[in-house]
mmCIF file of C-alpha atoms and ligand atoms in Angstrom:
data_model
loop_
_atom_site.group_PDB
_atom_site.id
_atom_site.type_symbol
_atom_site.label_atom_id
_atom_site.label_comp_id
_atom_site.label_asym_id
_atom_site.label_seq_id
_atom_site.Cartn_x
_atom_site.Cartn_y
_atom_site.Cartn_z
ATOM 1 C CA MET Y 987 10.502 -24.041 -8.982
ATOM 2 C CA GLN Y 988 9.755 -21.093 -6.508
ATOM 3 C CA ARG Y 989 9.013 -18.132 -9.427
ATOM 4 C CA ILE Y 990 10.821 -14.240 -8.423
ATOM 5 C CA ASP Y 991 9.340 -11.138 -7.460
ATOM 6 C CA LEU Y 992 9.578 -8.738 -9.980
ATOM 7 C CA LYS Y 993 8.866 -6.113 -7.824
ATOM 8 C CA ALA Y 994 11.999 -6.997 -5.234
ATOM 9 C CA LEU Y 995 14.503 -6.370 -8.496
ATOM 10 C CA SER Y 996 16.152 -3.481 -8.292
ATOM 11 C CA ILE Y 997 16.282 -2.088 -12.180
ATOM 12 C CA VAL Y 998 19.180 -4.118 -12.959
ATOM 13 C CA GLY Y 999 18.278 -7.122 -10.661
ATOM 14 C CA ILE Y 1000 15.273 -7.054 -14.199
ATOM 15 C CA GLU Y 1001 17.885 -6.439 -16.817
ATOM 16 C CA SER Y 1002 19.402 -9.586 -15.449
ATOM 17 C CA PHE Y 1003 16.449 -11.368 -14.814
ATOM 18 C CA VAL Y 1004 15.206 -11.005 -18.905
ATOM 19 C CA THR Y 1005 18.728 -11.030 -20.542
ATOM 20 C CA GLY Y 1006 18.492 -14.293 -18.592
ATOM 21 C CA LEU Y 1007 15.971 -15.216 -20.498
ATOM 22 C CA GLY Y 1008 17.290 -14.365 -23.683
ATOM 23 C CA LEU Y 1009 14.853 -11.365 -24.404
ATOM 24 C CA PRO Y 1010 16.285 -7.592 -25.777
ATOM 25 C CA LEU Y 1011 17.516 -5.545 -23.031
ATOM 26 C CA PHE Y 1012 13.391 -3.530 -24.232
ATOM 27 C CA ARG Y 1013 11.787 -5.876 -22.350
ATOM 28 C CA ALA Y 1014 12.757 -4.590 -19.040
ATOM 29 C CA ARG Y 1015 12.500 -1.700 -19.798
ATOM 30 C CA GLN Y 1016 9.202 -2.460 -20.806
ATOM 31 C CA LEU Y 1017 8.348 -4.454 -17.860
ATOM 32 C CA LEU Y 1018 9.846 -1.898 -15.046
ATOM 33 C CA HIS Y 1019 7.376 0.545 -16.756
ATOM 34 C CA TRP Y 1020 4.114 -1.421 -16.789
ATOM 35 C CA ILE Y 1021 5.044 -2.184 -12.936
ATOM 36 C CA TYR Y 1022 5.600 1.233 -11.985
ATOM 37 C CA GLU Y 1023 3.746 3.192 -14.040
ATOM 38 C CA LYS Y 1024 1.341 1.744 -15.249
ATOM 39 C CA CYS Y 1025 0.634 0.061 -11.626
ATOM 40 C CA ALA Y 1026 0.984 -4.204 -13.478
ATOM 41 C CA ARG Y 1027 -1.174 -6.213 -11.313
ATOM 42 C CA SER Y 1028 0.283 -9.058 -12.931
ATOM 43 C CA ILE Y 1029 2.748 -9.893 -15.611
ATOM 44 C CA ASP Y 1030 -1.317 -10.953 -16.945
ATOM 45 C CA SER Y 1031 -2.932 -7.883 -17.279
ATOM 46 C CA ILE Y 1032 0.440 -6.800 -19.627
ATOM 47 C CA THR Y 1033 -0.766 -6.380 -22.437
ATOM 48 C CA GLU Y 1034 1.960 -4.850 -24.597
ATOM 49 C CA PHE Y 1035 3.121 -8.471 -24.116
ATOM 50 C CA SER Y 1036 1.931 -11.157 -26.785
ATOM 51 C CA LYS Y 1037 0.086 -14.281 -24.728
ATOM 52 C CA GLY Y 1038 3.481 -16.739 -25.026
ATOM 53 C CA LEU Y 1039 5.254 -14.340 -23.548
ATOM 54 C CA ARG Y 1040 3.562 -13.316 -21.213
ATOM 55 C CA GLU Y 1041 3.542 -17.903 -20.238
ATOM 56 C CA ARG Y 1042 6.211 -17.720 -20.689
ATOM 57 C CA LEU Y 1043 7.963 -14.931 -18.107
ATOM 58 C CA SER Y 1044 5.303 -16.329 -15.756
ATOM 59 C CA GLU Y 1045 6.232 -19.864 -16.283
ATOM 60 C CA THR Y 1046 10.148 -17.975 -13.592
ATOM 61 C CA ALA Y 1047 8.423 -14.616 -12.061
ATOM 62 C CA PHE Y 1048 4.661 -13.216 -10.898
ATOM 63 C CA ILE Y 1049 4.084 -9.125 -9.468
ATOM 64 C CA SER Y 1050 3.584 -9.202 -5.637
ATOM 65 C CA ASN Y 1051 1.146 -7.197 -4.310
ATOM 66 C CA ILE Y 1052 0.838 -5.021 -1.409
ATOM 67 C CA ASP Y 1053 -3.554 -6.340 -0.217
ATOM 68 C CA LEU Y 1054 -5.212 -3.251 0.724
ATOM 69 C CA LEU Y 1055 -7.433 -3.753 3.784
ATOM 70 C CA ASP Y 1056 -9.972 -1.589 4.375
ATOM 71 C CA LYS Y 1057 -9.790 1.963 3.784
ATOM 72 C CA GLN Y 1058 -11.049 4.954 5.788
ATOM 73 C CA ARG Y 1059 -12.743 8.355 5.278
ATOM 74 C CA SER Y 1060 -12.374 11.325 7.537
ATOM 75 C CA GLU Y 1061 -14.981 14.556 7.303
ATOM 76 C CA ASP Y 1062 -12.064 16.408 5.908
ATOM 77 C CA GLY Y 1063 -11.196 14.248 2.643
ATOM 78 C CA THR Y 1064 -8.338 12.387 4.578
ATOM 79 C CA GLU Y 1065 -8.072 8.401 3.758
ATOM 80 C CA LYS Y 1066 -6.232 6.676 5.374
ATOM 81 C CA PHE Y 1067 -5.114 2.790 4.406
ATOM 82 C CA LEU Y 1068 -4.471 -0.669 5.859
ATOM 83 C CA PHE Y 1069 -2.156 -2.752 3.711
ATOM 84 C CA GLY Y 1070 -1.704 -6.432 4.797
ATOM 85 C CA LEU Y 1071 1.912 -7.603 3.891
ATOM 86 C CA GLU Y 1072 3.044 -10.828 2.782
ATOM 87 C CA ASP Y 1073 3.607 -12.464 6.282
ATOM 88 C CA SER Y 1074 0.104 -10.794 7.656
ATOM 89 C CA GLU Y 1075 2.208 -7.293 9.059
ATOM 90 C CA THR Y 1076 0.303 -4.180 9.172
ATOM 91 C CA ILE Y 1077 0.698 -1.166 8.197
ATOM 92 C CA GLU Y 1078 -0.646 2.286 7.143
ATOM 93 C CA SER Y 1079 -0.786 5.274 4.832
ATOM 94 C CA VAL Y 1080 -2.488 8.341 4.083
ATOM 95 C CA LEU Y 1081 -3.667 10.406 1.041
ATOM 96 C CA ILE Y 1082 -4.067 13.915 2.289
ATOM 97 C CA SER Y 1083 -5.297 16.136 -0.509
ATOM 98 C CA ASP Y 1084 -5.199 20.317 0.347
ATOM 99 C CA LYS Y 1085 -5.807 22.399 -2.544
ATOM 100 C CA ASP Y 1086 -6.472 19.563 -4.980
ATOM 101 C CA ARG Y 1087 -2.619 19.317 -4.041
ATOM 102 C CA LEU Y 1088 -2.397 15.393 -2.765
ATOM 103 C CA THR Y 1089 -0.434 14.019 -1.180
ATOM 104 C CA LEU Y 1090 0.917 10.460 0.170
ATOM 105 C CA CYS Y 1091 1.760 9.816 3.651
ATOM 106 C CA ILE Y 1092 4.007 6.370 4.303
ATOM 107 C CA SER Y 1093 5.769 3.647 6.549
ATOM 108 C CA SER Y 1094 8.590 2.309 5.813
ATOM 109 C CA GLN Y 1095 8.354 0.789 8.489
ATOM 110 C CA ALA Y 1096 6.158 -2.347 10.260
ATOM 111 C CA GLY Y 1097 6.059 -0.618 14.311
ATOM 112 C CA CYS Y 1098 8.626 1.658 14.551
ATOM 113 C CA ALA Y 1099 11.636 1.707 17.902
ATOM 114 C CA MET Y 1100 12.005 4.632 18.382
ATOM 115 C CA ASP Y 1101 9.289 4.256 21.338
ATOM 116 C CA CYS Y 1102 8.935 8.298 20.889
ATOM 117 C CA ARG Y 1103 6.094 8.757 24.650
ATOM 118 C CA PHE Y 1104 3.580 11.333 22.314
ATOM 119 C CA CYS Y 1105 3.468 8.699 19.484
ATOM 120 C CA LEU Y 1106 0.445 5.826 19.220
ATOM 121 C CA THR Y 1107 2.906 4.140 16.321
ATOM 122 C CA GLY Y 1108 6.011 4.077 19.046
ATOM 123 C CA LYS Y 1109 3.379 1.990 21.363
ATOM 124 C CA LEU Y 1110 3.629 -0.610 18.765
ATOM 125 C CA LYS Y 1111 7.436 -0.992 18.996
ATOM 126 C CA ILE Y 1112 9.459 -3.045 15.682
ATOM 127 C CA ARG Y 1113 7.211 -5.215 14.373
ATOM 128 C CA ARG Y 1114 10.090 -5.157 11.544
ATOM 129 C CA ASP Y 1115 11.839 -3.235 8.114
ATOM 130 C CA LEU Y 1116 9.869 -2.663 5.172
ATOM 131 C CA LYS Y 1117 11.231 -3.758 2.191
ATOM 132 C CA ALA Y 1118 12.098 -0.914 -0.905
ATOM 133 C CA HIS Y 1119 8.969 -2.438 -2.851
ATOM 134 C CA GLU Y 1120 6.645 -2.987 -0.034
ATOM 135 C CA ILE Y 1121 7.564 0.988 0.522
ATOM 136 C CA ILE Y 1122 5.733 2.124 -3.389
ATOM 137 C CA ASP Y 1123 3.646 -0.348 -3.389
ATOM 138 C CA GLN Y 1124 2.618 1.886 -1.333
ATOM 139 C CA VAL Y 1125 2.546 4.163 -4.035
ATOM 140 C CA ILE Y 1126 1.402 1.609 -6.830
ATOM 141 C CA SER Y 1127 -1.853 1.045 -4.849
ATOM 142 C CA ILE Y 1128 -3.346 4.627 -4.546
ATOM 143 C CA ASN Y 1129 -2.631 5.372 -8.067
ATOM 144 C CA ARG Y 1130 -4.786 2.374 -9.126
ATOM 145 C CA LEU Y 1131 -7.664 3.801 -7.000
ATOM 146 C CA LEU Y 1132 -7.391 7.491 -8.390
ATOM 147 C CA PRO Y 1133 -8.652 8.723 -11.493
ATOM 148 C CA SER Y 1134 -6.177 7.566 -14.674
ATOM 149 C CA ASP Y 1135 -5.245 11.076 -15.102
ATOM 150 C CA THR Y 1136 -4.321 11.234 -11.737
ATOM 151 C CA LYS Y 1137 -1.433 10.219 -9.577
ATOM 152 C CA VAL Y 1138 0.224 10.687 -6.433
ATOM 153 C CA ILE Y 1139 3.599 13.120 -6.745
ATOM 154 C CA ASN Y 1140 4.265 14.529 -3.201
ATOM 155 C CA ILE Y 1141 5.257 11.796 -1.340
ATOM 156 C CA VAL Y 1142 6.087 12.256 2.429
ATOM 157 C CA PHE Y 1143 8.050 9.431 4.694
ATOM 158 C CA MET Y 1144 5.799 10.866 7.870
ATOM 159 C CA GLY Y 1145 3.590 7.624 8.840
ATOM 160 C CA MET Y 1146 4.551 4.210 10.392
ATOM 161 C CA GLY Y 1147 8.889 3.945 11.026
ATOM 162 C CA GLU Y 1148 11.894 5.492 11.740
ATOM 163 C CA PRO Y 1149 12.836 6.565 7.928
ATOM 164 C CA LEU Y 1150 16.956 6.438 8.632
ATOM 165 C CA THR Y 1151 16.595 2.981 11.119
ATOM 166 C CA ASN Y 1152 15.818 1.340 7.366
ATOM 167 C CA LEU Y 1153 18.187 3.465 4.864
ATOM 168 C CA ASN Y 1154 19.338 0.398 2.438
ATOM 169 C CA GLU Y 1155 15.466 -0.284 1.391
ATOM 170 C CA VAL Y 1156 14.074 3.749 1.927
ATOM 171 C CA SER Y 1157 16.973 4.665 -0.536
ATOM 172 C CA GLU Y 1158 15.982 1.836 -3.152
ATOM 173 C CA ALA Y 1159 12.519 2.626 -2.576
ATOM 174 C CA LEU Y 1160 13.529 6.145 -3.234
ATOM 175 C CA TRP Y 1161 15.801 5.744 -6.857
ATOM 176 C CA ARG Y 1162 12.177 3.854 -8.494
ATOM 177 C CA MET Y 1163 10.063 6.617 -6.584
ATOM 178 C CA THR Y 1164 12.487 8.748 -8.613
ATOM 179 C CA GLY Y 1165 13.628 6.715 -11.816
ATOM 180 C CA LEU Y 1166 11.194 5.002 -12.336
ATOM 181 C CA MET Y 1167 7.690 6.521 -11.279
ATOM 182 C CA LYS Y 1168 9.234 9.663 -11.933
ATOM 183 C CA ILE Y 1169 8.494 11.485 -9.024
ATOM 184 C CA SER Y 1170 10.368 14.296 -8.745
ATOM 185 C CA LYS Y 1171 13.323 14.561 -5.004
ATOM 186 C CA ARG Y 1172 11.571 17.807 -4.673
ATOM 187 C CA ARG Y 1173 8.004 16.551 -3.714
ATOM 188 C CA ILE Y 1174 9.673 13.665 -1.988
ATOM 189 C CA THR Y 1175 10.348 13.799 1.948
ATOM 190 C CA VAL Y 1176 11.852 11.556 4.294
ATOM 191 C CA SER Y 1177 11.742 12.762 8.069
ATOM 192 C CA THR Y 1178 13.087 11.275 10.859
ATOM 193 C CA SER Y 1179 13.176 11.342 14.709
ATOM 194 C CA GLY Y 1180 16.963 12.622 14.874
ATOM 195 C CA VAL Y 1181 19.206 9.685 13.954
ATOM 196 C CA VAL Y 1182 22.664 10.750 12.733
ATOM 197 C CA PRO Y 1183 24.423 8.955 11.346
ATOM 198 C CA GLY Y 1184 21.866 7.983 9.044
ATOM 199 C CA ILE Y 1185 21.515 11.870 7.683
ATOM 200 C CA LEU Y 1186 24.761 11.971 5.881
ATOM 201 C CA LYS Y 1187 24.004 8.539 4.611
ATOM 202 C CA LEU Y 1188 20.804 9.504 3.219
ATOM 203 C CA TYR Y 1189 22.439 12.393 1.385
ATOM 204 C CA ASP Y 1190 25.150 10.195 0.573
ATOM 205 C CA ASN Y 1191 23.254 7.308 -1.140
ATOM 206 C CA ALA Y 1192 19.418 8.349 -2.456
ATOM 207 C CA PRO Y 1193 18.703 11.217 -4.743
ATOM 208 C CA HIS Y 1194 18.313 14.540 -3.284
ATOM 209 C CA VAL Y 1195 14.882 14.366 -1.738
ATOM 210 C CA ASN Y 1196 14.001 17.002 1.357
ATOM 211 C CA LEU Y 1197 15.050 15.725 4.449
ATOM 212 C CA ALA Y 1198 12.305 16.541 7.882
ATOM 213 C CA VAL Y 1199 14.102 16.406 10.982
ATOM 214 C CA SER Y 1200 11.501 15.823 14.211
ATOM 215 C CA LEU Y 1201 13.216 18.211 16.976
ATOM 216 C CA ASN Y 1202 9.786 19.001 19.052
ATOM 217 C CA ALA Y 1203 11.898 20.018 22.151
ATOM 218 C CA THR Y 1204 14.847 22.968 22.757
ATOM 219 C CA THR Y 1205 16.371 21.477 25.723
ATOM 220 C CA ASP Y 1206 18.026 18.005 25.730
ATOM 221 C CA ALA Y 1207 16.082 17.199 28.920
ATOM 222 C CA VAL Y 1208 12.751 17.415 27.234
ATOM 223 C CA ARG Y 1209 14.626 15.842 24.638
ATOM 224 C CA ASP Y 1210 15.611 12.855 26.645
ATOM 225 C CA ARG Y 1211 12.133 12.129 28.295
ATOM 226 C CA LEU Y 1212 10.172 12.715 25.246
ATOM 227 C CA MET Y 1213 12.183 11.144 22.800
ATOM 228 C CA PRO Y 1214 14.667 8.392 23.690
ATOM 229 C CA ILE Y 1215 16.889 8.566 20.793
ATOM 230 C CA ASN Y 1216 17.760 11.633 22.481
ATOM 231 C CA ARG Y 1217 20.338 9.682 25.180
ATOM 232 C CA LYS Y 1218 22.386 8.396 22.266
ATOM 233 C CA TYR Y 1219 21.950 12.195 19.467
ATOM 234 C CA PRO Y 1220 21.348 14.981 21.904
ATOM 235 C CA LEU Y 1221 20.808 17.915 20.250
ATOM 236 C CA ARG Y 1222 24.266 19.684 19.470
ATOM 237 C CA PRO Y 1223 24.932 16.280 16.917
ATOM 238 C CA LEU Y 1224 21.863 16.330 15.591
ATOM 239 C CA LEU Y 1225 22.213 20.220 14.512
ATOM 240 C CA ASP Y 1226 25.581 19.441 13.757
ATOM 241 C CA ALA Y 1227 24.622 17.546 11.066
ATOM 242 C CA CYS Y 1228 21.353 19.624 10.069
ATOM 243 C CA ARG Y 1229 23.886 22.469 9.230
ATOM 244 C CA LYS Y 1230 26.452 19.944 7.158
ATOM 245 C CA PHE Y 1231 23.506 18.251 5.462
ATOM 246 C CA PRO Y 1232 23.877 19.619 1.855
ATOM 247 C CA LEU Y 1233 20.934 22.404 0.559
ATOM 248 C CA GLU Y 1234 20.712 23.091 -2.472
ATOM 249 C CA PRO Y 1235 19.971 27.203 -3.039
ATOM 250 C CA SER Y 1236 16.153 28.013 -1.912
ATOM 251 C CA ARG Y 1237 15.862 24.560 0.009
ATOM 252 C CA ARG Y 1238 15.465 24.013 3.396
ATOM 253 C CA ILE Y 1239 14.893 21.122 6.715
ATOM 254 C CA THR Y 1240 11.687 21.243 7.754
ATOM 255 C CA PHE Y 1241 11.879 21.176 12.015
ATOM 256 C CA GLU Y 1242 8.611 19.387 12.827
ATOM 257 C CA TYR Y 1243 7.952 20.296 16.443
ATOM 258 C CA VAL Y 1244 4.918 18.611 18.099
ATOM 259 C CA MET Y 1245 2.696 21.508 20.324
ATOM 260 C CA LEU Y 1246 2.549 19.232 23.693
ATOM 261 C CA LYS Y 1247 0.826 21.005 26.804
ATOM 262 C CA ASP Y 1248 2.783 23.074 29.938
ATOM 263 C CA ILE Y 1249 5.842 20.342 28.074
ATOM 264 C CA ASN Y 1250 7.646 22.170 25.141
ATOM 265 C CA ASP Y 1251 4.491 24.487 24.157
ATOM 266 C CA LYS Y 1252 6.351 27.821 26.801
ATOM 267 C CA LEU Y 1253 7.511 31.474 25.224
ATOM 268 C CA GLU Y 1254 11.206 30.377 26.769
ATOM 269 C CA ASP Y 1255 11.077 27.367 24.212
ATOM 270 C CA ALA Y 1256 10.433 29.795 21.236
ATOM 271 C CA GLU Y 1257 13.587 31.415 21.808
ATOM 272 C CA ARG Y 1258 15.483 28.540 22.044
ATOM 273 C CA LEU Y 1259 14.338 27.200 19.099
ATOM 274 C CA VAL Y 1260 15.396 30.633 17.286
ATOM 275 C CA LYS Y 1261 19.029 30.312 18.981
ATOM 276 C CA LEU Y 1262 19.445 26.761 18.061
ATOM 277 C CA LEU Y 1263 18.423 27.033 14.769
ATOM 278 C CA ARG Y 1264 19.982 29.781 13.230
ATOM 279 C CA GLY Y 1265 22.256 29.420 10.434
ATOM 280 C CA ILE Y 1266 19.948 26.631 9.407
ATOM 281 C CA PRO Y 1267 18.737 27.457 5.887
ATOM 282 C CA SER Y 1268 14.781 26.198 8.164
ATOM 283 C CA LYS Y 1269 11.148 25.918 8.615
ATOM 284 C CA VAL Y 1270 9.122 25.320 11.777
ATOM 285 C CA ASN Y 1271 5.777 23.251 11.202
ATOM 286 C CA LEU Y 1272 4.529 23.403 14.437
ATOM 287 C CA ILE Y 1273 1.683 20.449 15.145
ATOM 288 C CA PRO Y 1274 -0.477 20.622 17.950
ATOM 289 C CA PHE Y 1275 -0.610 17.415 19.620
ATOM 290 C CA ASN Y 1276 -2.877 14.687 18.967
ATOM 291 C CA PRO Y 1277 -5.087 13.413 20.696
ATOM 292 C CA TYR Y 1278 -5.471 9.646 21.080
ATOM 293 C CA GLU Y 1279 -6.779 7.114 24.361
ATOM 294 C CA GLY Y 1280 -4.723 7.016 26.993
ATOM 295 C CA SER Y 1281 -1.645 9.008 25.369
ATOM 296 C CA GLY Y 1282 -1.665 11.199 28.661
ATOM 297 C CA PHE Y 1283 -0.286 14.227 26.814
ATOM 298 C CA ARG Y 1284 -2.591 17.663 26.200
ATOM 299 C CA ARG Y 1285 -2.790 19.528 23.040
ATOM 300 C CA PRO Y 1286 -2.345 23.612 23.686
ATOM 301 C CA ASP Y 1287 -5.583 25.639 22.637
ATOM 302 C CA ASP Y 1288 -4.763 27.716 20.051
ATOM 303 C CA ALA Y 1289 -4.143 30.499 21.647
ATOM 304 C CA SER Y 1290 -0.891 29.485 22.703
ATOM 305 C CA VAL Y 1291 0.322 28.282 19.440
ATOM 306 C CA LEU Y 1292 0.039 31.336 18.066
ATOM 307 C CA ARG Y 1293 1.995 33.233 20.555
ATOM 308 C CA PHE Y 1294 5.014 30.571 19.442
ATOM 309 C CA GLN Y 1295 4.262 31.034 15.351
ATOM 310 C CA ASP Y 1296 5.008 34.671 16.385
ATOM 311 C CA LEU Y 1297 7.898 34.471 18.289
ATOM 312 C CA LEU Y 1298 9.334 32.392 15.957
ATOM 313 C CA ILE Y 1299 8.263 34.716 12.706
ATOM 314 C CA LYS Y 1300 9.899 37.291 14.990
ATOM 315 C CA GLY Y 1301 12.972 35.309 14.848
ATOM 316 C CA ASN Y 1302 13.549 35.662 11.178
ATOM 317 C CA LEU Y 1303 12.266 32.209 11.601
ATOM 318 C CA THR Y 1304 9.043 30.550 8.567
ATOM 319 C CA ALA Y 1305 6.565 29.032 11.117
ATOM 320 C CA ILE Y 1306 4.022 27.183 9.563
ATOM 321 C CA ILE Y 1307 0.764 25.612 11.951
ATOM 322 C CA ARG Y 1308 0.237 22.378 10.778
ATOM 323 C CA LYS Y 1309 -4.120 21.598 9.553
ATOM 324 C CA SER Y 1310 -4.795 18.342 11.990
ATOM 325 C CA LYS Y 1311 -5.699 15.945 8.919
ATOM 326 C CA GLY Y 1312 -7.714 13.320 8.908
ATOM 327 C CA GLN Y 1313 -7.942 12.871 13.220
ATOM 328 C CA ASP Y 1314 -11.649 11.418 13.455
ATOM 329 C CA ILE Y 1315 -10.218 8.179 11.814
ATOM 330 C CA LEU Y 1316 -7.068 8.251 14.122
ATOM 331 C CA ALA Y 1317 -4.822 9.306 10.385
ATOM 332 C CA ALA Y 1318 -2.840 12.219 11.666
ATOM 333 C CA CYS Y 1319 0.605 12.694 12.821
ATOM 334 C CA GLY Y 1320 1.255 9.981 15.627
ATOM 335 C CA GLN Y 1321 -1.915 8.477 15.285
ATOM 336 C CA LEU Y 1322 -1.717 4.841 13.738
ATOM 337 C CA LYS Y 1323 -2.374 1.958 14.617
ATOM 338 C CA ALA Y 1324 -2.362 -0.297 12.008
ATOM 339 C CA GLY Y 1325 -5.373 -2.029 13.524
ATOM 340 C CA TYR Y 1326 -7.964 0.545 13.751
ATOM 341 C CA PRO Y 1327 -11.655 -1.289 15.353
ATOM 342 C CA ALA Y 1328 -13.241 -3.732 13.396
ATOM 343 C CA LYS Y 1329 -16.498 -1.662 13.214
ATOM 344 C CA ASN Y 1330 -15.548 1.210 11.822
ATOM 345 C CA ARG Y 1331 -13.740 -0.799 8.157
ATOM 346 C CA GLN Y 1332 -14.752 -0.523 5.226
ATOM 347 C CA ASN Y 1333 -13.545 -3.193 3.199
ATOM 348 C CA CYS Y 1334 -12.662 -2.087 -0.149
ATOM 349 C CA SER Y 1335 -10.940 -5.735 -0.990
ATOM 350 C CA PRO Y 1336 -9.133 -5.851 -4.449
ATOM 351 C CA SER Y 1337 -11.036 -6.617 -6.946
HETATM 352 N N1 SAH L 1528 9.812 8.221 12.440
HETATM 353 C C1 SAH L 1528 9.936 9.179 11.316
HETATM 354 C C2 SAH L 1528 8.835 9.728 11.177
HETATM 355 C C3 SAH L 1528 7.054 10.024 11.524
HETATM 356 S S1 SAH L 1528 6.470 11.514 11.181
HETATM 357 C C4 SAH L 1528 10.038 10.621 12.422
HETATM 358 O O1 SAH L 1528 9.392 10.981 13.920
HETATM 359 O O2 SAH L 1528 10.240 12.047 11.876
HETATM 360 C C5 SAH L 1528 5.632 11.362 12.649
HETATM 361 C C6 SAH L 1528 5.424 13.195 12.626
HETATM 362 O O3 SAH L 1528 4.406 13.868 13.777
HETATM 363 C C7 SAH L 1528 7.144 13.356 13.656
HETATM 364 O O4 SAH L 1528 6.642 14.445 13.577
HETATM 365 C C8 SAH L 1528 6.039 13.415 14.888
HETATM 366 O O5 SAH L 1528 7.256 13.726 16.109
HETATM 367 C C9 SAH L 1528 4.952 13.390 14.912
HETATM 368 N N2 SAH L 1528 3.320 13.104 15.842
HETATM 369 C C10 SAH L 1528 3.530 11.606 16.466
HETATM 370 N N3 SAH L 1528 3.180 11.959 16.912
HETATM 371 C C11 SAH L 1528 2.150 12.777 17.098
HETATM 372 C C12 SAH L 1528 1.420 13.472 17.813
HETATM 373 N N4 SAH L 1528 0.667 12.646 18.343
HETATM 374 N N5 SAH L 1528 0.827 14.113 17.899
HETATM 375 C C13 SAH L 1528 1.008 15.388 16.264
HETATM 376 N N6 SAH L 1528 2.234 15.027 16.353
HETATM 377 C C14 SAH L 1528 3.111 13.217 15.894
HETATM 378 FE FE1 SF4 L 1529 9.003 6.471 16.097
HETATM 379 FE FE2 SF4 L 1529 8.812 8.791 14.510
HETATM 380 FE FE3 SF4 L 1529 6.598 7.943 16.441
HETATM 381 FE FE4 SF4 L 1529 9.275 8.330 17.283
HETATM 382 S S1 SF4 L 1529 7.369 9.975 16.245
HETATM 383 S S2 SF4 L 1529 7.971 6.432 17.815
HETATM 384 S S3 SF4 L 1529 10.637 7.849 15.389
HETATM 385 S S4 SF4 L 1529 7.241 7.195 14.136
#
């Protein structure tokens, strides 16, 4: 008989599993607590249960875990983790610490179908969507590695993949993160390249987390060239969807803008950006291009990035220049490839 993976079950699924075995419902709450808060690796490690109960549960069920294959640490303290999935696909997550604040950047797909020209993940093409438990297991696995009084409390879906083309699994993962892991929805951000129908669906189907949109250009001509998704959902419908996206007071949409030398870094771009975002509660994250071998793009010099930022600020936008973290280990935005050379690897297989 094939055993059931408890992590692959929703909350309701766990409840039916427990009652199906003739156990009281509070056992479901205990299981969920041990899996999502205490990060239990196996049924056998649930010490709150008697040996008999653990054996009984293990006859029909198990707890799956993604495999931590490798870990790299950048000079600036950023850490990149390589995980292996059940079918041998690999994904990466990045842990960024900034002034005691830990942010985990997680993947929603193995590879990505969107083919943005400047993004290394895009070069992999899509391998497959991640299941909700594979998304959430990135957080659980990292929590296990942290000191017992520390947990990941900020999450950004800015790793590999386009979250809004895997909306059902991403929504389920978000429900579990907010409901079972007790991570505040205000501390989770889902970033999209602009999958317009997914934007409102996310609001309707998932907890109301923060939205980030990778805008990266101010004209359709340039955006078409950089991000093929723009040919399907050009700037106008994209920004209309952002205008319709319900926001609680004091919350804003983040617009990411990868700065590419001589492509989207001109003063006219800054002026157009101010106009495009008018009326949308927004903040702009300027991300100077993170280079990788053979990319064909260049990063503008610091002075032009500052000038660009200054124009946005003069246009009444909040604009932040995002420091690149973890570039030396290809852990910065758009540098994830889930398969770095073996010589850089530090083996850290779980015990
Ligand atoms: N697929 C989603 C989530 C990934 S986020 C999205 O595109 O929004 C990855 C962020 O890094 C995006 O804002 C993307 O525009 C940016 N990015 C991709 N490649 C980059 C690179 N080489 N340098 C800097 N930023 C990059
Ligand atoms: Fe995919 Fe985002 Fe990279 Fe584009 S920028 S290829 S959507 S991961």
